[in-house]
């Protein structure tokens, strides 16, 4: 699409206000660091849970090409009406990037149709994210892998549908593996789930992680395709011969 891709970064913004350790890493919130990471290439705005309508009004979503979602401790507080609003926008072509514990968000579970459950451990494991789809635009410029010295472990089985494309697989020093970069299409919308980003680690300052998020925003941006027509369609494309009564 032409022009700057319009990005809304949504963050529940609770850990940063309640936990000093998290606040020390992300003093202005995870959303602020993600906005800074995307730089000036994109037209970026932010929204948080405690804003009216969670900051995701009809107007905001209609002006959003790609929505980036980070949530963890307050999934249940997201209003179902707003989830449905986001869901319909994705089907209509808005891209969605779901980060880390957003796997349990209402919107991701609604789009996946599964529990999205997994194994996890908070032990500061080393994580190595291996590129398993070289040449995919989301991993452009990454090389063979990204290494994070400390992260929360997520392990298989990850209860999601089979991804349309799998671009990254994580290995953790405890021995677990995880499908950590998963692409899906729903309606006209593109969805990317990206695993790393636990709030007690400075993951979103890592250059490789930031590059993948920026790449995924470009990938998920709407293509401009129009929504197909559904339901009863009266005009025929070709003349229909009178076949008489049956």
Coordinates of N, CA and C in Angstrom, one line a residue:
X1 N 0.8 -1.2 0.0 CA 0.0 0.0 0.0 C 0.9 1.2 0.0
X2 N 0.4 2.4 -0.5 CA 1.2 3.6 -0.6 C 1.1 4.4 0.7
X3 N 2.1 5.2 1.0 CA 2.1 6.0 2.1 C 2.5 5.3 3.4
X4 N 2.6 6.0 4.5 CA 3.0 5.4 5.8 C 1.9 4.4 6.2
X5 N 2.3 3.2 6.6 CA 1.4 2.3 7.3 C 1.0 2.8 8.6
X6 N -0.3 2.9 8.9 CA -0.9 3.4 10.1 C -0.9 2.3 11.2
X7 N -0.2 2.4 12.2 CA 0.0 1.4 13.2 C -0.6 1.9 14.6
X8 N -1.4 1.1 15.2 CA -1.8 1.3 16.6 C -1.2 0.3 17.5
X9 N -0.5 0.7 18.5 CA 0.2 -0.2 19.4 C -0.7 -0.3 20.7
X10 N -1.3 -1.4 21.0 CA -2.2 -1.5 22.2 C -1.4 -2.3 23.3
X11 N -1.5 -1.7 24.5 CA -0.8 -2.4 25.6 C -1.7 -2.2 26.8
X12 N -1.9 -3.3 27.6 CA -2.8 -3.2 28.7 C -2.2 -2.2 29.8
X13 N -0.9 -2.1 29.8 CA -0.2 -1.1 30.6 C -0.6 -1.2 32.1
X14 N -0.4 -2.4 32.6 CA -0.7 -2.6 34.0 C 0.6 -3.0 34.8
X15 N 1.4 -3.9 34.3 CA 2.6 -4.3 34.9 C 3.5 -3.1 35.2
X16 N 3.7 -2.2 34.3 CA 4.5 -1.0 34.4 C 4.1 -0.1 35.5
X17 N 2.8 -0.1 35.8 CA 2.3 0.8 36.9 C 2.3 0.1 38.2
X18 N 2.3 -1.2 38.3 CA 2.2 -1.9 39.5 C 3.6 -2.5 40.0
X19 N 4.5 -2.8 39.1 CA 5.7 -3.5 39.4 C 6.9 -2.6 39.1
X20 N 7.7 -2.2 40.2 CA 8.8 -1.3 40.0 C 9.9 -1.9 39.1
X21 N 10.1 -3.2 39.2 CA 11.1 -3.9 38.3 C 10.7 -3.7 36.8
X22 N 9.5 -3.9 36.5 CA 9.0 -3.7 35.1 C 9.1 -2.2 34.7
X23 N 8.7 -1.4 35.7 CA 8.8 0.1 35.4 C 10.2 0.6 35.1
X24 N 11.2 -0.1 35.8 CA 12.6 0.3 35.6 C 13.0 0.0 34.1
X25 N 12.5 -1.1 33.6 CA 12.8 -1.5 32.2 C 12.1 -0.7 31.2
X26 N 10.8 -0.5 31.5 CA 9.9 0.2 30.5 C 9.2 1.4 31.3
X27 N 10.0 2.4 31.6 CA 9.4 3.5 32.4 C 8.2 4.2 31.8
X28 N 8.1 4.3 30.5 CA 6.9 4.9 29.9 C 6.0 3.8 29.3
X29 N 6.2 2.6 29.6 CA 5.3 1.5 29.2 C 5.9 0.8 28.0
X30 N 5.6 -0.5 27.9 CA 6.0 -1.3 26.7 C 5.6 -0.7 25.4
X31 N 4.4 -0.1 25.4 CA 3.9 0.5 24.1 C 4.8 1.7 23.7
X32 N 5.4 2.4 24.6 CA 6.3 3.5 24.2 C 7.5 3.0 23.6
X33 N 8.1 1.9 24.1 CA 9.3 1.3 23.6 C 9.0 0.7 22.2
X34 N 7.9 0.1 22.0 CA 7.5 -0.5 20.7 C 7.3 0.7 19.7
X35 N 6.7 1.7 20.1 CA 6.5 2.9 19.2 C 7.8 3.5 18.8
X36 N 8.8 3.6 19.7 CA 10.1 4.1 19.4 C 10.8 3.1 18.5
X37 N 10.6 1.8 18.7 CA 11.3 0.8 17.8 C 10.8 0.9 16.4
X38 N 9.6 1.3 16.1 CA 9.1 1.3 14.8 C 9.5 2.6 14.0
X39 N 10.0 3.6 14.8 CA 10.6 4.7 14.2 C 9.6 5.6 13.4
X40 N 10.2 6.3 12.4 CA 9.4 7.3 11.6 C 8.9 6.7 10.3
X41 N 9.2 5.4 10.0 CA 8.7 4.8 8.8 C 7.2 4.7 8.8
X42 N 6.6 4.5 10.0 CA 5.2 4.2 10.2 C 4.5 5.4 10.9
X43 N 3.2 5.5 10.7 CA 2.4 6.5 11.4 C 1.9 5.8 12.6
X44 N 2.5 6.0 13.8 CA 2.3 5.2 15.0 C 1.5 6.0 16.0
X45 N 0.5 5.3 16.6 CA -0.3 5.8 17.7 C -0.3 4.7 18.8
X46 N -0.6 5.0 20.0 CA -0.7 4.0 21.1 C -2.1 4.1 21.7
X47 N -2.4 3.0 22.4 CA -3.7 2.9 23.1 C -3.5 1.9 24.2
X48 N -4.2 2.2 25.3 CA -4.1 1.3 26.5 C -5.5 0.9 27.1
X49 N -5.4 -0.1 27.9 CA -6.7 -0.7 28.4 C -7.6 0.3 29.1
X50 N -7.0 1.2 30.0 CA -7.9 2.0 30.8 C -8.4 3.3 30.1
X51 N -8.1 3.5 28.9 CA -8.7 4.6 28.1 C -10.1 4.2 27.8
X52 N -11.0 5.2 27.5 CA -12.3 4.9 27.1 C -12.3 4.0 25.9
X53 N -13.2 3.0 25.9 CA -13.2 1.9 24.9 C -11.9 1.3 24.6
X54 N -11.0 1.3 25.7 CA -9.7 0.7 25.6 C -8.8 1.4 24.6
X55 N -9.2 2.6 24.2 CA -8.5 3.4 23.2 C -8.7 2.8 21.8
X56 N -9.6 1.9 21.6 CA -9.9 1.3 20.3 C -11.3 1.6 19.9
X57 N -11.5 2.9 19.7 CA -12.8 3.3 19.2 C -13.0 2.9 17.7
X58 N -14.2 3.1 17.2 CA -14.4 2.8 15.8 C -13.5 3.7 14.9
X59 N -13.4 5.0 15.3 CA -12.6 5.9 14.5 C -11.1 5.5 14.5
X60 N -10.6 5.1 15.7 CA -9.2 4.7 15.7 C -9.0 3.4 14.9
X61 N -9.8 2.4 15.0 CA -9.6 1.2 14.3 C -9.8 1.4 12.8
X62 N -10.7 2.3 12.4 CA -10.9 2.6 11.0 C -9.7 3.3 10.4
X63 N -8.9 3.9 11.2 CA -7.7 4.6 10.8 C -6.4 3.8 11.1
X64 N -6.6 2.5 11.4 CA -5.5 1.6 11.7 C -5.3 0.5 10.6
X65 N -4.1 0.5 10.0 CA -3.8 -0.6 9.1 C -3.3 -1.8 9.8
X66 N -2.5 -1.7 10.8 CA -2.0 -2.8 11.6 C -2.1 -2.5 13.1
X67 N -2.6 -3.4 13.8 CA -2.8 -3.3 15.3 C -1.8 -4.3 15.9
X68 N -0.9 -3.7 16.8 CA 0.0 -4.5 17.6 C -0.5 -4.7 19.0
X69 N -0.5 -5.9 19.5 CA -1.3 -6.2 20.8 C -0.4 -6.8 21.8
X70 N -0.2 -6.2 23.0 CA 0.5 -6.8 24.1 C -0.5 -6.8 25.3
X71 N -0.7 -8.0 25.9 CA -1.5 -8.1 27.1 C -1.0 -9.3 27.9
X72 N -1.4 -9.3 29.2 CA -0.9 -10.4 30.1 C -1.9 -10.6 31.3
X73 N -1.9 -9.6 32.2 CA -2.6 -9.9 33.4 C -4.1 -9.4 33.4
X74 N -4.5 -8.8 32.4 CA -5.9 -8.2 32.4 C -6.7 -8.6 31.1
X75 N -6.4 -9.8 30.6 CA -7.2 -10.3 29.4 C -8.7 -10.2 29.6
X76 N -9.2 -10.6 30.8 CA -10.6 -10.7 31.1 C -11.2 -9.3 31.2
X77 N -10.5 -8.3 31.3 CA -11.0 -6.9 31.5 C -11.3 -6.3 30.1
X78 N -10.8 -6.9 29.0 CA -11.1 -6.4 27.7 C -12.6 -6.7 27.4
X79 N -13.3 -5.6 27.0 CA -14.7 -5.8 26.8 C -15.0 -6.6 25.5
X80 N -16.0 -7.5 25.6 CA -16.3 -8.3 24.4 C -16.7 -7.5 23.2
X81 N -17.4 -6.4 23.5 CA -17.8 -5.5 22.4 C -16.6 -5.0 21.6
X82 N -15.5 -4.7 22.3 CA -14.3 -4.2 21.7 C -13.6 -5.3 20.9
X83 N -13.6 -6.5 21.5 CA -13.0 -7.7 20.8 C -13.7 -7.9 19.5
X84 N -15.0 -7.9 19.5 CA -15.8 -8.1 18.3 C -15.4 -7.0 17.3
X85 N -15.2 -5.8 17.7 CA -14.9 -4.7 16.8 C -13.6 -4.9 16.2
X86 N -12.6 -5.4 16.9 CA -11.3 -5.7 16.4 C -11.4 -6.9 15.4
X87 N -12.1 -7.9 15.8 CA -12.3 -9.1 15.0 C -12.8 -8.8 13.6
X88 N -13.9 -7.9 13.6 CA -14.4 -7.6 12.3 C -13.5 -6.8 11.4
X89 N -12.7 -5.9 12.1 CA -11.7 -5.2 11.3 C -10.6 -6.1 10.7
X90 N -10.2 -7.1 11.5 CA -9.2 -8.1 10.9 C -9.8 -8.8 9.7
X91 N -11.0 -9.2 9.9 CA -11.6 -9.9 8.7 C -11.7 -9.0 7.5
X92 N -11.9 -7.7 7.7 CA -12.0 -6.7 6.6 C -10.6 -6.3 6.1
X93 N -9.5 -6.8 6.7 CA -8.2 -6.5 6.1 C -7.2 -5.9 7.1
X94 N -7.5 -5.5 8.3 CA -6.5 -4.9 9.2 C -5.6 -6.0 9.6
X95 N -4.3 -5.7 9.6 CA -3.3 -6.6 10.1 C -3.3 -6.7 11.7
X96 N -2.9 -7.8 12.3 CA -2.8 -7.9 13.7 C -1.5 -8.6 14.1
X97 N -0.7 -8.0 14.9 CA 0.5 -8.6 15.4 C 0.3 -8.8 16.9
X98 N 0.3 -10.1 17.3 CA 0.1 -10.5 18.7 C 1.4 -10.9 19.3
X99 N 1.8 -10.2 20.4 CA 3.1 -10.4 21.1 C 3.0 -11.2 22.4
X100 N 3.9 -12.1 22.6 CA 4.1 -12.8 23.8 C 2.8 -13.3 24.5
X101 N 2.5 -12.8 25.7 CA 1.4 -13.4 26.4 C 0.0 -13.0 25.8
X102 N 0.1 -12.2 24.7 CA -1.2 -12.0 24.0 C -1.8 -13.2 23.4
X103 N -1.1 -14.4 23.5 CA -1.6 -15.6 23.0 C -2.9 -16.0 23.8
X104 N -3.1 -15.5 25.0 CA -4.3 -15.7 25.8 C -5.3 -14.6 25.7
X105 N -5.0 -13.6 24.8 CA -6.0 -12.5 24.7 C -7.3 -13.0 24.1
X106 N -8.4 -12.4 24.4 CA -9.7 -12.7 23.8 C -9.6 -12.7 22.3
X107 N -9.0 -11.7 21.8 CA -9.0 -11.5 20.3 C -8.2 -12.6 19.6
X108 N -7.1 -13.0 20.2 CA -6.3 -14.1 19.5 C -7.0 -15.4 19.6
X109 N -7.6 -15.7 20.8 CA -8.4 -17.0 20.9 C -9.6 -17.0 20.0
X110 N -10.2 -15.9 19.9 CA -11.4 -15.8 19.0 C -11.0 -16.1 17.5
X111 N -9.9 -15.5 17.1 CA -9.4 -15.7 15.7 C -8.9 -17.1 15.5
X112 N -8.3 -17.7 16.5 CA -7.7 -19.1 16.4 C -8.8 -20.1 16.6
X113 N -9.8 -19.9 17.4 CA -10.8 -20.9 17.7 C -10.3 -22.1 18.6
X114 N -9.2 -21.8 19.3 CA -8.7 -22.9 20.2 C -8.3 -22.3 21.5
X115 N -7.8 -23.1 22.5 CA -7.5 -22.6 23.8 C -6.3 -21.7 23.8
X116 N -5.4 -21.9 22.8 CA -4.1 -21.2 22.7 C -3.2 -21.4 24.0
X117 N -3.4 -22.5 24.7 CA -2.6 -22.9 25.9 C -1.3 -23.4 25.5
X118 N -0.4 -23.4 26.6 CA 1.0 -23.8 26.4 C 1.6 -24.1 27.7
X119 N 2.9 -24.6 27.7 CA 3.7 -24.7 28.9 C 4.5 -23.5 29.1
X120 N 4.8 -23.1 30.4 CA 5.7 -21.9 30.6 C 6.5 -22.1 31.9
X121 N 7.6 -21.3 31.9 CA 8.4 -21.3 33.1 C 9.1 -20.0 33.2
X122 N 9.1 -19.4 34.3 CA 9.9 -18.1 34.5 C 11.2 -18.4 35.3
X123 N 12.3 -18.6 34.5 CA 13.6 -18.9 35.1 C 14.7 -18.2 34.4
X124 N 14.4 -17.2 33.6 CA 15.4 -16.5 32.9 C 16.2 -17.4 31.9
X125 N 15.5 -18.3 31.2 CA 16.2 -19.2 30.2 C 16.8 -18.4 29.1
X126 N 17.9 -18.9 28.6 CA 18.4 -18.4 27.3 C 17.4 -18.9 26.2
X127 N 17.1 -18.0 25.3 CA 16.2 -18.4 24.2 C 17.0 -18.2 22.9
X128 N 16.9 -19.1 22.0 CA 17.4 -19.0 20.6 C 16.3 -19.1 19.6
X129 N 16.0 -18.1 18.9 CA 14.9 -18.1 17.9 C 15.5 -18.4 16.6
X130 N 15.2 -19.6 16.1 CA 15.8 -20.1 14.8 C 14.8 -19.7 13.6
X131 N 15.4 -19.2 12.6 CA 14.7 -18.9 11.3 C 14.5 -20.2 10.6
X132 N 13.2 -20.6 10.4 CA 12.9 -21.8 9.7 C 12.3 -21.6 8.3
X133 N 12.1 -20.3 8.0 CA 11.6 -20.0 6.6 C 12.5 -18.9 6.0
X134 N 13.8 -19.2 5.7 CA 14.6 -18.2 5.1 C 14.0 -17.5 3.9
X135 N 14.2 -16.3 3.7 CA 13.6 -15.6 2.6 C 12.2 -15.0 2.9
X136 N 11.6 -15.4 4.0 CA 10.3 -14.8 4.3 C 10.5 -13.4 4.7
X137 N 9.6 -12.5 4.3 CA 9.8 -11.0 4.6 C 9.8 -10.7 6.1
X138 N 9.2 -11.5 6.9 CA 9.2 -11.2 8.3 C 10.6 -11.4 9.0
X139 N 11.4 -12.2 8.4 CA 12.8 -12.5 8.9 C 13.9 -11.9 8.1
X140 N 13.5 -10.9 7.2 CA 14.5 -10.3 6.4 C 15.5 -9.6 7.2
X141 N 16.8 -9.8 7.0 CA 17.9 -9.1 7.7 C 18.2 -9.7 9.1
X142 N 17.7 -10.9 9.4 CA 17.8 -11.5 10.7 C 19.0 -12.5 10.7
X143 N 19.3 -13.1 9.7 CA 20.3 -14.2 9.7 C 19.7 -15.5 10.1
X144 N 20.5 -16.4 10.7 CA 20.0 -17.7 11.1 C 19.2 -17.8 12.4
X145 N 19.5 -16.9 13.3 CA 18.8 -16.9 14.6 C 19.0 -15.6 15.3
X146 N 18.2 -15.4 16.4 CA 18.3 -14.4 17.4 C 18.5 -15.1 18.7
X147 N 19.4 -14.5 19.5 CA 19.7 -15.1 20.8 C 19.4 -14.1 21.9
X148 N 18.5 -14.5 22.9 CA 18.2 -13.7 24.0 C 18.7 -14.3 25.3
X149 N 19.5 -13.6 26.0 CA 20.1 -14.2 27.2 C 19.2 -14.6 28.3
X150 N 18.1 -13.9 28.4 CA 17.1 -14.3 29.4 C 15.7 -14.0 28.9
X151 N 14.8 -15.0 29.0 CA 13.4 -14.8 28.6 C 12.6 -15.9 29.4
X152 N 11.3 -15.6 29.5 CA 10.4 -16.6 30.0 C 10.2 -17.7 28.9
X153 N 10.2 -19.0 29.4 CA 10.1 -20.1 28.5 C 8.6 -20.4 28.2
X154 N 8.3 -20.6 26.9 CA 7.1 -21.2 26.5 C 7.4 -22.5 25.8
X155 N 6.7 -23.5 26.1 CA 7.0 -24.8 25.5 C 5.8 -25.5 24.8
X156 N 6.0 -26.4 23.9 CA 5.0 -27.1 23.2 C 4.4 -28.2 24.2
X157 N 3.1 -28.5 24.0 CA 2.3 -28.2 22.8 C 1.7 -26.8 22.9
X158 N 1.7 -26.1 21.8 CA 1.0 -24.8 21.7 C -0.3 -25.1 21.0
X159 N -1.4 -24.9 21.7 CA -2.7 -25.3 21.2 C -3.3 -24.2 20.3
X160 N -2.7 -24.1 19.1 CA -3.2 -23.3 18.0 C -3.5 -24.1 16.8
X161 N -4.2 -23.5 15.8 CA -4.3 -24.2 14.5 C -3.0 -24.3 13.8
X162 N -2.8 -25.2 12.9 CA -1.6 -25.2 12.1 C -1.4 -23.9 11.4
X163 N -0.2 -23.2 11.7 CA 0.0 -21.9 11.0 C 0.0 -22.0 9.5
X164 N -0.5 -21.0 8.9 CA -0.3 -20.9 7.4 C 1.1 -20.9 7.0
X165 N 1.9 -20.2 7.8 CA 3.4 -20.2 7.6 C 4.1 -20.1 8.9
X166 N 5.1 -21.0 9.1 CA 5.9 -20.9 10.3 C 7.3 -20.4 10.0
X167 N 7.6 -19.3 10.6 CA 8.9 -18.6 10.2 C 10.0 -18.7 11.3
X168 N 9.6 -18.9 12.6 CA 10.5 -19.0 13.7 C 10.2 -20.1 14.7
X169 N 11.2 -20.8 15.1 CA 11.0 -21.8 16.2 C 12.1 -21.5 17.3
X170 N 11.6 -21.5 18.5 CA 12.5 -21.2 19.7 C 13.0 -22.5 20.3
X171 N 14.3 -22.4 20.8 CA 14.9 -23.4 21.6 C 15.2 -22.7 22.9
X172 N 15.0 -23.4 24.1 CA 15.3 -22.8 25.4 C 16.4 -23.7 26.1
X173 N 17.2 -23.1 26.9 CA 18.3 -23.9 27.5 C 17.8 -25.0 28.4
X174 N 16.5 -25.0 28.8 CA 15.9 -26.1 29.6 C 15.6 -27.3 28.7
X175 N 15.7 -27.1 27.3 CA 15.4 -28.2 26.4 C 14.2 -28.1 25.6
X176 N 13.3 -27.2 26.0 CA 12.0 -27.1 25.3 C 12.1 -26.4 23.9
X177 N 11.2 -26.6 23.1 CA 11.1 -25.9 21.8 C 9.7 -25.3 21.7
X178 N 9.5 -24.3 20.8 CA 8.2 -23.6 20.7 C 8.1 -23.0 19.3
X179 N 6.9 -23.1 18.7 CA 6.6 -22.4 17.5 C 6.4 -20.9 17.8
X180 N 7.4 -20.1 17.6 CA 7.5 -18.7 18.1 C 7.2 -17.6 17.1
X181 N 7.1 -18.0 15.8 CA 6.8 -17.0 14.8 C 5.8 -17.6 13.8
X182 N 4.5 -17.3 14.0 CA 3.4 -18.0 13.3 C 2.5 -17.0 12.5
X183 N 2.3 -17.3 11.2 CA 1.5 -16.5 10.4 C 0.2 -17.2 10.1
X184 N -0.9 -16.3 10.1 CA -2.2 -16.8 9.8 C -2.9 -15.8 8.9
X185 N -4.0 -16.3 8.2 CA -4.9 -15.4 7.5 C -6.3 -15.6 7.9
X186 N -7.0 -14.6 8.2 CA -8.4 -14.7 8.6 C -9.2 -13.6 7.8
X187 N -10.1 -14.1 6.9 CA -10.7 -13.1 6.0 C -9.7 -12.5 5.2
X188 N -9.7 -11.1 5.1 CA -8.7 -10.4 4.3 C -7.5 -10.0 5.2
X189 N -7.5 -10.3 6.5 CA -6.5 -9.9 7.4 C -5.4 -10.9 7.6
X190 N -4.2 -10.3 7.8 CA -3.0 -11.2 8.1 C -2.7 -11.0 9.6
X191 N -2.3 -12.1 10.2 CA -2.0 -12.2 11.7 C -0.6 -12.8 11.9
X192 N 0.2 -12.2 12.7 CA 1.5 -12.7 13.1 C 1.5 -12.8 14.6
X193 N 1.8 -14.1 15.1 CA 2.1 -14.2 16.5 C 3.6 -14.3 16.7
X194 N 4.1 -13.5 17.6 CA 5.6 -13.5 17.9 C 5.8 -13.6 19.4
X195 N 6.5 -14.7 19.8 CA 6.6 -15.2 21.2 C 7.3 -14.3 22.2
X196 N 8.5 -13.8 21.9 CA 9.3 -13.2 23.0 C 8.7 -11.9 23.5
X197 N 9.0 -11.5 24.7 CA 8.6 -10.2 25.2 C 8.0 -10.1 26.6
X198 N 8.6 -11.0 27.5 CA 8.1 -11.0 28.9 C 8.5 -9.7 29.5
X199 N 7.6 -9.2 30.4 CA 7.7 -7.8 30.9 C 8.9 -7.6 31.8
X200 N 9.5 -8.7 32.4 CA 10.6 -8.5 33.3 C 12.0 -8.6 32.6
X201 N 12.0 -8.7 31.3 CA 13.2 -8.7 30.6 C 13.2 -7.6 29.5
X202 N 14.4 -7.1 29.1 CA 14.4 -5.9 28.2 C 14.4 -6.4 26.7
X203 N 13.5 -7.4 26.4 CA 13.5 -8.0 25.1 C 13.2 -7.0 24.0
X204 N 12.3 -6.0 24.3 CA 12.0 -5.1 23.2 C 13.0 -4.0 22.9
X205 N 14.2 -4.1 23.5 CA 15.3 -3.3 23.1 C 16.2 -4.0 22.2
X206 N 16.0 -5.4 22.0 CA 16.9 -6.2 21.2 C 16.7 -5.8 19.7
X207 N 17.7 -5.6 19.0 CA 17.6 -5.1 17.6 C 17.0 -6.1 16.7
X208 N 17.3 -7.4 16.9 CA 16.7 -8.4 16.1 C 15.2 -8.5 16.3
X209 N 14.8 -8.5 17.6 CA 13.3 -8.5 17.9 C 12.6 -7.3 17.3
X210 N 13.2 -6.1 17.4 CA 12.6 -4.9 16.8 C 12.5 -5.0 15.3
X211 N 13.5 -5.6 14.7 CA 13.5 -5.7 13.2 C 12.3 -6.7 12.8
X212 N 12.2 -7.8 13.6 CA 11.1 -8.7 13.2 C 9.7 -8.0 13.4
X213 N 9.5 -7.2 14.4 CA 8.2 -6.6 14.6 C 8.0 -5.6 13.5
X214 N 9.0 -4.8 13.1 CA 8.8 -3.9 12.0 C 8.6 -4.6 10.7
X215 N 9.3 -5.7 10.4 CA 9.0 -6.5 9.2 C 7.6 -7.1 9.2
X216 N 7.2 -7.5 10.4 CA 5.8 -8.1 10.5 C 4.7 -7.1 10.2
X217 N 5.0 -5.8 10.6 CA 4.0 -4.8 10.4 C 3.9 -4.5 8.9
X218 N 5.1 -4.5 8.2 CA 5.0 -4.3 6.7 C 4.3 -5.5 6.1
X219 N 4.6 -6.7 6.5 CA 3.9 -7.9 6.0 C 2.4 -7.9 6.2
X220 N 2.0 -7.5 7.4 CA 0.6 -7.6 7.7 C -0.3 -6.4 7.2
X221 N 0.4 -5.4 6.7 CA -0.4 -4.2 6.2 C -1.4 -4.7 5.1
X222 N -2.6 -4.0 5.1 CA -3.6 -4.4 4.1 C -3.1 -4.3 2.6
X223 N -3.6 -5.2 1.8 CA -3.2 -5.3 0.4 C -4.0 -4.4 -0.5
X224 N -5.2 -4.0 0.1 CA -6.1 -3.2 -0.7 C -7.1 -4.0 -1.5
X225 N -7.2 -5.3 -1.2 CA -8.2 -6.1 -1.9 C -9.5 -5.8 -1.3
X226 N -10.6 -5.8 -2.1 CA -11.9 -5.5 -1.7 C -12.6 -6.8 -1.1
X227 N -13.5 -6.6 -0.2 CA -14.2 -7.7 0.4 C -15.1 -8.4 -0.6
X228 N -15.0 -9.8 -0.7 CA -15.9 -10.4 -1.6 C -17.4 -10.2 -1.2
X229 N -18.3 -10.3 -2.2 CA -19.7 -10.3 -2.0 C -20.2 -11.6 -1.5
X230 N -21.1 -11.7 -0.5 CA -21.6 -12.9 -0.1 C -23.2 -12.8 -0.1
X231 N -23.8 -14.0 0.0 CA -25.2 -14.1 0.1 C -25.8 -14.2 -1.3
X232 N -27.1 -13.9 -1.4 CA -27.8 -14.0 -2.7 C -27.3 -13.0 -3.7
X233 N -27.0 -13.4 -4.9 CA -26.4 -12.6 -5.9 C -27.3 -12.8 -7.1
X234 N -28.2 -11.8 -7.4 CA -29.2 -12.0 -8.5 C -28.7 -11.9 -9.9
X235 N -27.9 -10.8 -10.2 CA -27.5 -10.7 -11.6 C -26.6 -11.8 -12.1
X236 N -26.8 -12.5 -13.2 CA -26.0 -13.5 -13.7 C -24.9 -12.9 -14.5
X237 N -23.7 -13.6 -14.6 CA -22.6 -13.2 -15.4 C -22.8 -13.5 -16.9
X238 N -23.5 -14.5 -17.1 CA -23.8 -14.9 -18.5 C -25.3 -15.1 -18.6
X239 N -25.8 -14.9 -19.9 CA -27.3 -15.2 -20.1 C -27.6 -16.6 -19.7
X240 N -28.7 -16.8 -19.0 CA -29.2 -18.1 -18.6 C -30.3 -18.5 -19.5
X241 N -30.1 -19.7 -20.1 CA -31.1 -20.2 -21.1 C -32.3 -20.7 -20.3
X242 N -33.5 -20.5 -20.9 CA -34.7 -21.0 -20.2 C -34.7 -22.5 -20.4
X243 N -34.6 -23.2 -19.3 CA -34.5 -24.7 -19.4 C -35.9 -25.3 -19.1
X244 N -36.9 -24.4 -19.0 CA -38.3 -24.9 -18.8 C -38.5 -25.4 -17.4
X245 N -39.6 -25.8 -17.1 CA -39.9 -26.3 -15.8 C -39.4 -27.7 -15.6
X246 N -39.0 -28.0 -14.4 CA -38.4 -29.3 -14.1 C -39.5 -30.2 -13.5

